[in-house]
Short mmCIF file of C-alpha atoms and ligand atoms in Angstrom, two decimals:
data_model
loop_
_atom_site.label_atom_id
_atom_site.label_comp_id
_atom_site.label_asym_id
_atom_site.label_seq_id
_atom_site.Cartn_x
_atom_site.Cartn_y
_atom_site.Cartn_z
CA MET A 1 -48.34 -11.59 -81.59
CA PRO A 2 -48.05 -14.76 -79.47
CA SER A 3 -50.75 -17.35 -79.99
CA ALA A 4 -53.24 -17.99 -77.20
CA PRO A 5 -52.07 -20.69 -74.84
CA SER A 6 -54.31 -23.48 -73.82
CA PRO A 7 -55.39 -23.54 -71.08
CA GLY A 8 -54.59 -20.09 -69.58
CA PRO A 9 -54.18 -19.65 -65.83
CA LEU A 10 -57.65 -18.14 -65.57
CA ALA A 11 -59.24 -21.33 -66.89
CA THR A 12 -60.43 -24.04 -64.53
CA PRO A 13 -57.70 -26.70 -64.48
CA ASP A 14 -58.52 -30.01 -66.12
CA PRO A 15 -57.08 -32.71 -63.83
CA SER A 16 -57.15 -35.31 -66.61
CA ALA A 17 -54.97 -33.13 -68.85
CA ASP A 18 -52.59 -32.11 -66.07
CA PRO A 19 -52.16 -34.66 -63.28
CA ALA A 20 -50.26 -32.09 -61.16
CA ALA A 21 -53.36 -29.90 -60.99
CA VAL A 22 -54.95 -32.27 -58.48
CA ALA A 23 -51.94 -31.96 -56.14
CA GLY A 24 -51.57 -28.73 -54.17
CA PRO A 25 -48.41 -27.43 -52.54
CA GLY A 26 -49.66 -28.88 -49.22
CA ASP A 27 -49.46 -32.42 -50.65
CA ILE A 28 -45.86 -31.94 -51.68
CA ALA A 29 -44.77 -30.48 -48.36
CA GLU A 30 -46.47 -33.06 -46.12
CA PRO A 31 -44.13 -34.24 -43.34
CA THR A 32 -42.97 -37.82 -43.52
CA SER A 33 -40.75 -39.99 -41.37
CA ALA A 34 -39.22 -41.69 -44.43
CA PRO A 35 -35.78 -40.45 -45.58
CA PRO A 36 -36.16 -37.50 -47.94
CA VAL A 37 -36.40 -38.43 -51.60
CA ARG A 38 -35.13 -35.85 -54.04
CA ARG A 39 -37.73 -35.66 -56.75
CA THR A 40 -36.91 -34.63 -60.28
CA ALA A 41 -39.22 -32.54 -62.42
CA ARG A 42 -41.81 -34.28 -64.53
CA PRO A 43 -40.77 -34.74 -68.17
CA LEU A 44 -41.31 -31.57 -70.15
CA ALA A 45 -43.85 -33.25 -72.43
CA GLU A 46 -46.05 -33.99 -69.42
CA LEU A 47 -46.13 -30.38 -68.26
CA PRO A 48 -48.50 -27.79 -69.70
CA GLY A 49 -46.96 -25.14 -71.97
CA ASP A 50 -46.13 -21.82 -70.24
CA PRO A 51 -48.61 -22.06 -67.36
CA LEU A 52 -48.51 -18.30 -66.81
CA ALA A 53 -49.22 -17.12 -70.36
CA LEU A 54 -52.37 -15.09 -70.97
CA ASP A 55 -54.44 -14.59 -74.06
CA PRO A 56 -53.64 -11.16 -75.62
CA GLU A 57 -57.33 -10.20 -75.80
CA GLU A 58 -57.70 -10.99 -72.12
CA MET A 59 -54.61 -8.94 -71.32
CA ARG A 60 -56.10 -6.01 -73.25
CA ARG A 61 -59.42 -6.30 -71.44
CA LEU A 62 -57.76 -6.38 -68.03
CA GLY A 63 -55.22 -3.71 -68.94
CA TYR A 64 -57.83 -1.26 -70.28
CA TRP A 65 -59.79 -1.72 -67.08
CA VAL A 66 -56.69 -0.71 -65.14
CA VAL A 67 -56.23 2.37 -67.35
CA ASP A 68 -59.85 3.37 -66.74
CA GLN A 69 -59.41 2.98 -62.99
CA VAL A 70 -56.25 5.06 -62.91
CA VAL A 71 -57.68 7.80 -65.11
CA ALA A 72 -60.79 7.93 -62.92
CA HIS A 73 -58.53 8.25 -59.88
CA VAL A 74 -56.36 10.95 -61.40
CA ALA A 75 -59.32 12.94 -62.79
CA GLY A 76 -61.26 12.63 -59.53
CA LYS A 77 -58.44 13.53 -57.16
CA GLY A 78 -59.82 15.27 -54.13
CA SER A 79 -63.24 13.65 -54.23
CA GLY A 80 -62.39 11.10 -51.51
CA PRO A 81 -60.74 11.48 -48.12
CA ALA A 82 -57.15 12.70 -48.00
CA VAL A 83 -56.20 9.88 -45.63
CA ARG A 84 -57.99 6.67 -44.74
CA VAL A 85 -56.73 4.13 -42.24
CA GLY A 86 -58.35 0.73 -42.30
CA ASP A 87 -59.25 -1.75 -39.60
CA PRO A 88 -56.80 -4.69 -39.75
CA GLY A 89 -59.61 -7.25 -39.47
CA ASP A 90 -61.74 -5.62 -42.16
CA LEU A 91 -58.80 -5.34 -44.53
CA ARG A 92 -57.79 -8.95 -43.99
CA SER A 93 -61.30 -10.21 -44.48
CA THR A 94 -61.01 -9.21 -48.15
CA LEU A 95 -57.28 -9.26 -48.75
CA GLY A 96 -56.09 -12.11 -46.51
CA GLY A 97 -56.78 -15.83 -46.37
CA PRO A 98 -54.65 -18.89 -47.11
CA VAL A 99 -52.17 -18.96 -49.98
CA PRO A 100 -54.31 -19.27 -53.12
CA SER A 101 -53.48 -22.56 -54.82
CA GLU A 102 -56.09 -22.48 -57.59
CA PRO A 103 -56.58 -19.91 -60.35
CA GLY A 104 -58.76 -17.02 -59.31
CA ASP A 105 -60.77 -14.32 -61.01
CA VAL A 106 -58.18 -11.64 -61.81
CA GLN A 107 -60.87 -9.03 -62.51
CA ALA A 108 -62.46 -9.61 -59.10
CA ALA A 109 -59.05 -9.55 -57.45
CA MET A 110 -58.22 -6.22 -59.12
CA GLU A 111 -61.55 -4.85 -57.90
CA ALA A 112 -60.58 -5.86 -54.35
CA LEU A 113 -57.34 -3.94 -54.74
CA VAL A 114 -59.15 -0.84 -56.05
CA ASP A 115 -62.06 -1.01 -53.62
CA VAL A 116 -60.32 -2.15 -50.45
CA ALA A 117 -56.51 -1.92 -50.56
CA LEU A 118 -55.90 1.31 -52.43
CA PRO A 119 -58.43 3.57 -50.68
CA HIS A 120 -56.81 2.83 -47.32
CA MET A 121 -53.72 4.96 -47.34
CA GLN A 122 -52.49 8.52 -47.27
CA HIS A 123 -53.41 9.99 -50.61
CA GLY A 124 -50.29 12.02 -51.23
CA ASP A 125 -51.70 13.19 -54.54
CA HIS A 126 -54.89 14.61 -52.96
CA PRO A 127 -55.04 18.41 -53.31
CA ARG A 128 -55.69 18.78 -49.58
CA TYR A 129 -53.01 16.36 -48.45
CA PHE A 130 -50.57 18.67 -46.66
CA ALA A 131 -49.03 16.13 -44.26
CA ARG A 132 -45.39 15.04 -44.14
CA VAL A 133 -44.31 15.31 -47.80
CA PRO A 134 -47.08 14.99 -50.38
CA GLY A 135 -46.51 12.93 -53.54
CA PRO A 136 -48.34 14.77 -56.32
CA SER A 137 -47.52 12.31 -59.07
CA SER A 138 -48.24 13.25 -62.70
CA PHE A 139 -49.89 11.10 -65.34
CA PRO A 140 -47.00 11.04 -67.86
CA ALA A 141 -44.86 9.67 -65.03
CA VAL A 142 -47.39 6.91 -64.44
CA LEU A 143 -47.25 6.06 -68.15
CA GLY A 144 -43.46 5.90 -68.06
CA GLU A 145 -43.61 3.63 -65.03
CA TRP A 146 -46.09 1.34 -66.79
CA LEU A 147 -43.95 1.14 -69.92
CA GLY A 148 -40.89 0.17 -67.93
CA THR A 149 -42.73 -2.37 -65.82
CA GLY A 150 -44.52 -3.84 -68.81
CA HIS A 151 -41.24 -4.30 -70.67
CA GLN A 152 -39.40 -5.61 -67.61
CA ALA A 153 -36.87 -2.81 -68.05
CA ILE A 154 -33.57 -3.31 -66.29
CA ALA A 155 -30.82 -0.76 -65.72
CA THR A 156 -27.99 -2.82 -64.27
CA SER A 157 -25.29 -3.44 -66.86
CA TRP A 158 -24.53 -1.64 -70.08
CA GLY A 159 -24.73 -4.80 -72.17
CA GLY A 160 -27.94 -5.87 -70.48
CA GLY A 161 -29.73 -2.53 -70.54
CA SER A 162 -28.00 0.14 -72.58
CA GLY A 163 -31.32 1.81 -73.49
CA PRO A 164 -32.65 2.25 -69.95
CA ALA A 165 -29.12 3.09 -68.77
CA THR A 166 -28.91 5.90 -71.32
CA VAL A 167 -32.29 7.23 -70.20
CA GLU A 168 -31.04 7.23 -66.60
CA LEU A 169 -27.77 8.95 -67.47
CA VAL A 170 -29.65 11.57 -69.49
CA VAL A 171 -32.13 12.20 -66.69
CA CYS A 172 -29.30 12.61 -64.19
CA GLU A 173 -27.61 15.08 -66.55
CA TRP A 174 -30.87 17.02 -66.86
CA LEU A 175 -31.28 17.18 -63.08
CA ALA A 176 -27.66 18.24 -62.60
CA SER A 177 -28.22 20.99 -65.15
CA VAL A 178 -31.41 22.16 -63.41
CA LEU A 179 -29.44 22.41 -60.16
CA GLY A 180 -26.56 24.24 -61.88
CA LEU A 181 -24.04 21.49 -61.08
CA PRO A 182 -20.97 20.99 -63.29
CA GLU A 183 -21.31 19.09 -66.57
CA SER A 184 -19.01 16.36 -65.26
CA THR A 185 -21.53 15.48 -62.52
CA GLU A 186 -22.42 11.79 -62.34
CA GLY A 187 -25.65 10.35 -61.01
CA VAL A 188 -27.68 7.34 -60.15
CA LEU A 189 -31.33 6.80 -59.26
CA LEU A 190 -32.32 5.02 -56.06
CA SER A 191 -35.47 4.22 -54.15
CA GLY A 192 -35.62 7.57 -52.38
CA GLY A 193 -33.85 10.12 -50.23
CA SER A 194 -32.89 7.72 -47.44
CA MET A 195 -31.05 5.38 -49.78
CA ALA A 196 -29.59 8.15 -51.93
CA ASN A 197 -28.08 10.00 -48.94
CA VAL A 198 -26.59 6.84 -47.50
CA THR A 199 -25.26 5.81 -50.92
CA ALA A 200 -23.39 9.13 -51.08
CA LEU A 201 -21.98 8.91 -47.57
CA VAL A 202 -20.80 5.33 -47.99
CA ALA A 203 -18.99 6.36 -51.18
CA VAL A 204 -17.34 9.34 -49.47
CA ARG A 205 -16.02 7.14 -46.69
CA ALA A 206 -14.97 4.35 -49.06
CA VAL A 207 -12.98 6.75 -51.23
CA LEU A 208 -11.65 9.26 -48.70
CA GLY A 209 -11.40 7.15 -45.56
CA GLU A 210 -12.97 7.44 -42.12
CA GLY A 211 -13.81 10.70 -40.44
CA VAL A 212 -16.48 12.79 -38.79
CA ALA A 213 -19.84 13.59 -40.39
CA TYR A 214 -21.47 16.86 -39.30
CA LEU A 215 -25.22 17.33 -39.41
CA SER A 216 -27.82 19.34 -37.53
CA ASP A 217 -30.71 18.51 -35.25
CA GLN A 218 -32.95 19.29 -38.25
CA THR A 219 -31.23 16.81 -40.60
CA HIS A 220 -33.56 14.03 -41.76
CA SER A 221 -33.57 11.20 -39.24
CA SER A 222 -32.75 8.57 -41.88
CA ILE A 223 -29.23 9.97 -42.24
CA ALA A 224 -28.07 9.51 -38.63
CA ARG A 225 -29.72 6.08 -38.65
CA GLY A 226 -27.88 5.16 -41.82
CA LEU A 227 -24.54 6.37 -40.50
CA ARG A 228 -24.94 4.45 -37.24
CA LEU A 229 -25.89 1.24 -39.02
CA LEU A 230 -23.05 1.64 -41.49
CA GLY A 231 -20.51 1.66 -38.70
CA TRP A 232 -19.89 5.33 -37.99
CA SER A 233 -19.03 5.55 -34.27
CA ALA A 234 -20.85 7.96 -31.95
CA GLU A 235 -17.94 10.42 -32.06
CA GLN A 236 -17.96 10.32 -35.87
CA ILE A 237 -21.57 11.58 -35.97
CA SER A 238 -21.53 15.19 -34.83
CA VAL A 239 -25.07 16.52 -34.49
CA VAL A 240 -24.90 20.29 -34.20
CA PRO A 241 -27.83 21.95 -32.42
CA THR A 242 -29.48 24.68 -34.45
CA GLY A 243 -30.42 28.08 -33.11
CA GLU A 244 -33.68 29.91 -33.62
CA ASP A 245 -33.20 30.01 -37.37
CA LEU A 246 -33.08 26.17 -37.48
CA ARG A 247 -30.01 26.34 -39.72
CA LEU A 248 -26.69 24.52 -39.39
CA PRO A 249 -24.59 27.08 -37.44
CA VAL A 250 -21.37 27.65 -39.39
CA GLU A 251 -19.27 29.05 -36.52
CA GLU A 252 -20.12 26.15 -34.23
CA LEU A 253 -19.27 23.80 -37.07
CA ARG A 254 -15.89 25.48 -37.51
CA ARG A 255 -15.24 25.15 -33.76
CA ARG A 256 -16.20 21.45 -33.77
CA MET A 257 -13.94 20.72 -36.73
CA ALA A 258 -11.01 22.31 -34.94
CA ALA A 259 -11.77 20.35 -31.77
CA ASP A 260 -12.03 17.13 -33.75
CA ARG A 261 -8.69 17.73 -35.43
CA GLU A 262 -7.19 18.48 -32.04
CA ALA A 263 -8.51 15.15 -30.77
CA GLY A 264 -7.03 13.30 -33.77
CA ARG A 265 -10.27 12.93 -35.70
CA ARG A 266 -10.59 13.92 -39.32
CA PRO A 267 -13.51 16.16 -40.37
CA LEU A 268 -14.84 14.25 -43.39
CA VAL A 269 -18.23 15.45 -44.54
CA VAL A 270 -20.76 18.19 -43.81
CA ILE A 271 -24.35 17.15 -44.47
CA ALA A 272 -26.38 20.25 -45.25
CA THR A 273 -30.09 20.23 -45.93
CA ALA A 274 -31.76 22.16 -48.73
CA GLY A 275 -35.32 22.23 -47.45
CA THR A 276 -35.69 20.54 -44.07
CA THR A 277 -38.63 18.22 -43.63
CA ASN A 278 -39.89 20.14 -40.60
CA THR A 279 -39.86 23.68 -41.94
CA GLY A 280 -38.43 23.82 -45.48
CA THR A 281 -35.41 25.72 -44.13
CA VAL A 282 -32.25 25.76 -46.27
CA ASP A 283 -28.89 25.60 -44.49
CA PRO A 284 -26.44 28.45 -45.34
CA LEU A 285 -25.02 26.66 -48.36
CA GLU A 286 -22.60 29.39 -49.52
CA ASP A 287 -21.03 29.73 -46.07
CA LEU A 288 -20.88 25.96 -45.69
CA ALA A 289 -19.23 25.63 -49.10
CA ASP A 290 -16.62 28.24 -48.05
CA LEU A 291 -15.94 26.38 -44.81
CA CYS A 292 -15.70 23.01 -46.55
CA ALA A 293 -13.29 24.44 -49.13
CA ILE A 294 -11.01 25.80 -46.39
CA GLU A 295 -11.22 22.64 -44.30
CA ASP A 296 -10.98 20.26 -47.27
CA VAL A 297 -14.22 18.58 -46.23
CA TRP A 298 -16.83 17.02 -48.53
CA LEU A 299 -20.08 19.01 -48.77
CA HIS A 300 -23.13 16.80 -49.19
CA VAL A 301 -26.49 18.51 -49.65
CA ASP A 302 -29.69 16.64 -48.85
CA GLY A 303 -32.13 18.32 -51.21
CA ALA A 304 -34.46 15.31 -51.11
CA TYR A 305 -37.31 17.64 -50.33
CA GLY A 306 -36.23 21.07 -51.60
CA GLY A 307 -33.87 20.27 -54.48
CA PRO A 308 -36.47 20.45 -57.27
CA ALA A 309 -37.19 24.05 -56.25
CA ALA A 310 -34.14 24.90 -58.38
CA LEU A 311 -36.49 24.70 -61.36
CA CYS A 312 -38.02 28.11 -60.58
CA ALA A 313 -36.46 31.50 -59.84
CA PRO A 314 -37.60 31.89 -56.20
CA GLY A 315 -36.42 28.35 -55.46
CA ARG A 316 -33.03 29.00 -57.09
CA ASP A 317 -32.58 32.05 -54.86
CA GLU A 318 -33.28 29.94 -51.77
CA LEU A 319 -30.86 27.25 -52.92
CA ALA A 320 -27.96 29.58 -53.77
CA GLY A 321 -24.72 27.74 -53.09
CA ILE A 322 -26.03 24.28 -53.94
CA THR A 323 -23.96 24.52 -57.13
CA ARG A 324 -20.82 24.20 -54.96
CA ALA A 325 -21.80 20.90 -53.36
CA ASP A 326 -19.72 17.76 -53.86
CA SER A 327 -22.87 15.66 -53.84
CA VAL A 328 -26.59 16.42 -53.88
CA VAL A 329 -29.66 14.27 -53.31
CA LEU A 330 -33.12 15.11 -54.59
CA ASP A 331 -36.28 13.07 -54.52
CA PRO A 332 -38.36 13.22 -57.70
CA HIS A 333 -41.11 11.27 -55.90
CA LYS A 334 -41.61 14.31 -53.71
CA TRP A 335 -41.55 17.54 -55.70
CA LEU A 336 -40.92 16.37 -59.25
CA PHE A 337 -44.30 14.77 -59.72
CA GLN A 338 -43.23 11.12 -59.84
CA PRO A 339 -44.92 8.02 -58.43
CA TYR A 340 -42.98 6.17 -55.75
CA ASP A 341 -40.23 5.35 -55.85
CA VAL A 342 -37.38 7.43 -57.19
CA GLY A 343 -34.60 9.34 -55.51
CA CYS A 344 -31.52 10.76 -57.21
CA LEU A 345 -27.92 11.07 -56.11
CA LEU A 346 -25.63 13.43 -58.03
CA VAL A 347 -21.89 13.52 -57.38
CA THR A 348 -19.79 16.30 -58.85
CA ARG A 349 -16.46 14.51 -58.48
CA PRO A 350 -16.32 12.06 -61.39
CA GLY A 351 -15.40 8.47 -60.62
CA VAL A 352 -16.19 8.54 -56.90
CA LEU A 353 -19.26 6.31 -57.17
CA GLU A 354 -17.50 3.78 -59.37
CA ARG A 355 -14.46 3.76 -57.08
CA ALA A 356 -16.71 2.90 -54.14
CA TYR A 357 -19.15 0.48 -55.73
CA THR A 358 -17.54 -1.29 -58.67
CA MET A 359 -18.14 -5.03 -58.76
CA ASN A 360 -17.39 -6.92 -61.96
CA PRO A 361 -17.90 -10.63 -61.25
CA GLU A 362 -17.05 -13.25 -63.85
CA TYR A 363 -20.69 -13.94 -64.73
CA LEU A 364 -21.22 -10.28 -65.71
CA ALA A 365 -18.11 -10.02 -67.88
CA ASP A 366 -20.15 -10.39 -71.08
CA VAL A 367 -22.36 -7.39 -70.30
CA THR A 368 -19.84 -5.12 -68.62
CA ALA A 369 -19.42 -1.61 -70.01
CA GLY A 370 -16.60 -0.64 -72.32
CA THR A 371 -15.02 2.79 -72.61
CA GLY A 372 -17.55 5.61 -72.57
CA GLU A 373 -20.32 3.33 -71.29
CA VAL A 374 -21.68 2.98 -67.75
CA ASP A 375 -22.71 -0.03 -65.67
CA LEU A 376 -25.20 1.51 -63.27
CA ARG A 377 -24.80 -1.42 -60.87
CA ASN A 378 -21.41 0.13 -60.11
CA ARG A 379 -22.87 3.35 -58.74
CA SER A 380 -24.74 1.95 -55.71
CA LEU A 381 -25.38 -1.27 -53.79
CA GLU A 382 -28.22 -2.26 -56.15
CA LEU A 383 -27.52 -4.97 -58.73
CA SER A 384 -30.84 -5.96 -60.33
CA ARG A 385 -32.54 -2.61 -60.57
CA ARG A 386 -35.58 -1.42 -62.42
CA SER A 387 -35.51 1.61 -64.64
CA ARG A 388 -36.73 4.47 -62.47
CA ALA A 389 -35.64 6.92 -65.13
CA LEU A 390 -38.28 6.23 -67.77
CA LYS A 391 -41.05 7.98 -65.85
CA LEU A 392 -38.93 11.01 -65.10
CA TRP A 393 -37.65 11.22 -68.65
CA LEU A 394 -41.21 11.08 -70.00
CA THR A 395 -42.34 13.74 -67.54
CA MET A 396 -39.52 16.08 -68.48
CA ARG A 397 -39.94 15.44 -72.21
CA GLY A 398 -43.72 15.71 -71.95
CA TYR A 399 -44.05 18.89 -69.87
CA GLY A 400 -40.68 20.57 -70.38
CA THR A 401 -39.01 22.39 -67.52
CA ARG A 402 -41.13 25.50 -67.99
CA ALA A 403 -44.39 23.82 -66.95
CA LEU A 404 -42.60 21.92 -64.20
CA ALA A 405 -41.11 25.18 -62.93
CA ASP A 406 -44.59 26.74 -62.81
CA ALA A 407 -45.87 23.72 -60.92
CA VAL A 408 -43.04 24.01 -58.38
CA GLU A 409 -43.44 27.77 -58.05
CA ARG A 410 -47.14 27.23 -57.39
CA GLY A 411 -46.19 25.07 -54.39
CA ILE A 412 -44.02 27.89 -53.03
CA ALA A 413 -46.79 30.44 -53.66
CA LEU A 414 -49.42 28.26 -51.95
CA ALA A 415 -47.39 28.17 -48.70
CA GLU A 416 -46.94 31.94 -48.91
CA HIS A 417 -50.69 32.32 -49.43
CA ALA A 418 -51.31 30.10 -46.38
CA GLU A 419 -48.92 32.24 -44.36
CA GLY A 420 -50.90 35.32 -45.40
CA LEU A 421 -54.17 33.71 -44.28
CA LEU A 422 -52.63 32.75 -40.93
CA ARG A 423 -51.18 36.20 -40.31
CA ALA A 424 -54.52 37.83 -41.11
CA ASP A 425 -56.31 35.84 -38.39
CA PRO A 426 -55.45 36.50 -34.72
CA PHE A 427 -56.53 32.93 -33.93
CA TRP A 428 -53.21 31.76 -35.41
CA GLU A 429 -49.54 32.44 -34.88
CA VAL A 430 -47.01 31.78 -37.63
CA VAL A 431 -44.05 29.92 -36.11
CA THR A 432 -41.83 29.62 -39.18
CA PRO A 433 -42.63 31.57 -42.34
CA ALA A 434 -43.35 29.92 -45.68
CA GLN A 435 -40.12 28.39 -46.94
CA LEU A 436 -40.01 26.19 -50.02
CA GLY A 437 -43.65 25.17 -49.70
CA VAL A 438 -43.72 24.60 -45.92
CA VAL A 439 -45.27 26.83 -43.25
CA THR A 440 -45.57 26.00 -39.56
CA PHE A 441 -47.99 27.64 -37.16
CA ALA A 442 -49.81 27.30 -33.87
CA ALA A 443 -53.24 28.15 -32.52
CA VAL A 444 -52.68 30.89 -29.97
CA GLY A 445 -52.85 29.39 -26.47
CA ALA A 446 -53.21 25.80 -27.74
CA THR A 447 -51.23 22.89 -26.29
CA GLY A 448 -49.44 20.18 -28.23
CA GLU A 449 -52.29 17.84 -27.39
CA ASP A 450 -54.79 20.30 -28.84
CA HIS A 451 -52.78 20.40 -32.07
CA THR A 452 -52.50 16.62 -32.28
CA ARG A 453 -56.21 16.14 -31.61
CA ALA A 454 -57.26 18.75 -34.17
CA ALA A 455 -54.95 17.36 -36.86
CA ALA A 456 -56.30 13.86 -36.22
CA ALA A 457 -59.92 15.08 -36.31
CA LEU A 458 -59.31 16.81 -39.63
CA SER A 459 -57.81 13.63 -41.09
CA ASP A 460 -60.68 11.56 -39.73
CA ASP A 461 -63.31 13.78 -41.30
CA GLY A 462 -61.47 13.23 -44.59
CA TYR A 463 -61.45 16.81 -45.83
CA ALA A 464 -57.72 17.36 -45.49
CA ALA A 465 -54.61 15.98 -43.83
CA LEU A 466 -51.86 17.89 -42.14
CA THR A 467 -49.19 17.02 -39.61
CA THR A 468 -47.94 18.30 -36.30
CA THR A 469 -44.24 18.44 -35.59
CA THR A 470 -42.00 19.69 -32.80
CA LEU A 471 -39.52 22.54 -33.17
CA HIS A 472 -37.04 22.84 -30.30
CA GLY A 473 -39.61 21.30 -27.99
CA ARG A 474 -42.55 23.37 -29.22
CA SER A 475 -45.52 21.65 -30.87
CA VAL A 476 -46.58 23.22 -34.16
CA LEU A 477 -48.95 22.49 -37.00
CA ARG A 478 -47.44 22.19 -40.44
CA LEU A 479 -48.68 22.55 -44.00
CA CYS A 480 -46.64 21.26 -46.93
CA THR A 481 -48.22 22.68 -50.08
CA ILE A 482 -46.37 21.20 -53.06
CA ASN A 483 -49.37 19.83 -54.92
CA PRO A 484 -49.98 22.10 -57.92
CA ALA A 485 -53.64 21.02 -57.96
CA THR A 486 -54.23 22.71 -54.58
CA THR A 487 -56.21 25.94 -54.67
CA GLY A 488 -56.43 28.93 -52.36
CA ALA A 489 -59.95 27.74 -51.44
CA ASP A 490 -58.48 24.39 -50.36
CA LEU A 491 -56.17 26.20 -47.95
CA GLU A 492 -58.94 28.45 -46.64
CA GLY A 493 -61.28 25.48 -46.13
CA THR A 494 -58.56 23.53 -44.35
CA LEU A 495 -57.72 26.32 -41.91
CA THR A 496 -61.40 27.02 -41.20
CA ARG A 497 -62.11 23.36 -40.40
CA LEU A 498 -58.92 23.00 -38.39
CA ALA A 499 -59.84 26.01 -36.26
CA ALA A 500 -63.23 24.44 -35.58
CA TYR A 501 -61.49 21.36 -34.11
CA LEU A 502 -59.33 23.42 -31.74
C1 PLP B 601 -35.02 16.28 -46.35
C2 PLP B 601 -35.32 14.80 -46.49
N1 PLP B 601 -34.31 13.92 -46.63
C3 PLP B 601 -34.53 12.60 -46.77
C4 PLP B 601 -35.80 12.09 -46.76
C5 PLP B 601 -36.03 10.62 -46.92
O1 PLP B 601 -36.58 10.39 -48.18
P1 PLP B 601 -37.31 9.00 -48.55
O2 PLP B 601 -38.55 8.98 -47.72
O3 PLP B 601 -37.57 9.15 -50.00
O4 PLP B 601 -36.40 7.90 -48.22
C6 PLP B 601 -36.89 12.97 -46.59
C7 PLP B 601 -38.27 12.45 -46.54
O5 PLP B 601 -39.20 13.13 -46.25
C8 PLP B 601 -36.64 14.35 -46.47
O6 PLP B 601 -37.65 15.23 -46.33
#
């Protein structure tokens, strides 16, 4: 146990013991007309010992307070509003101000975070948060995150982080197995679906060369943005309009590939979605896999939202064909009960990621992997990277896939229950049926403005949050029901209140 430093950063500085304490950063930076003098550091003996060290008892006191706060939050989920947006001036009056130069009261500062910063956001773990994609994080995952952060875990190079790297490789193997992907599948964790999809597509282009990427008008917007910014030209981004079923139309895709070849362009990659953000729809993965096999085109599946549904039987049925993908993305911070952030990219063709991303500079030679080991920095553009795997590993070890499968299946069942409630009430029209935890609907005769106003009023009253979206020009309301803590009564209460605002 380290001995208590003297004085700690929470103590009032004693200017006589530390002459620098009387000089703030402003004094150092003051403009002067004299030629700049390059100052050297004060002699070590004149400086205080580690100025940032804390007394272990103090760390325990502060840390236990944090645990109490988080447990109170987790146990009391649903007692506050599902969404709260703050006033910029009010928030800044507590959280803003000039750069603090003197030690402050950490306890009081933490209270400001808990009382002012953290309440003002979308509470994706609230049982009546149905907007966009909820984030129903689980407590073991929080513990895993804390352990990694507290130990400054790094998963960059084998020699510099073989433990966290192994946890990440194991977690990727577990996820590949849940999805039914081949044993040789390789993976890497990233900040989320946007980065994971782009990481895959960059690798495909780096290894196979340039060509056309095919996606649909329901593909997540981050993908087309990523492709554009990464240098795909307009004619290399082929956005195929969907029909009424909102699925990537295979025949139109076949026609476009032929036309592209005719025009001298190479069909490179089909980007299918397994659970679209708008409606939870799954593209026809088997047919797309057949087409890609014939055309020798890479099949990438964005399962950022829907991928974890593979844990349970109804989800596996929906995702049939995903096992034939060349690469798959899924987002554990959506439907695998993880705190932000963690996305996962899995590639079934071994070596592709390393071929695209390997970078072994001279200063990393000492920590670079040998045979049978992996440098995770060589699987994406991230070099220094935290261990996002610990939380997922702990969740999977702690609950086992059976409980996680039940939790996922509950999300699917909740959307089906909501669909039943909507169909039983002539006030509502179901626009797209419950698919992988998403149902969209409209109030009969309502305009888009009516929907937007009612959704906003429901958020403002704090009871629940849901989103509107637009499907082929039509405004709809949308419930995403993946929080296993949601009850049937939550859905009934939400629809009753929503109707009252229409
Ligand atoms: C299908 C799909 N793909 C990609 C993304 C982007 O994921 P992230 O927000 O984690 O970057 C989302 C986010 O909702 C999504 O639903």
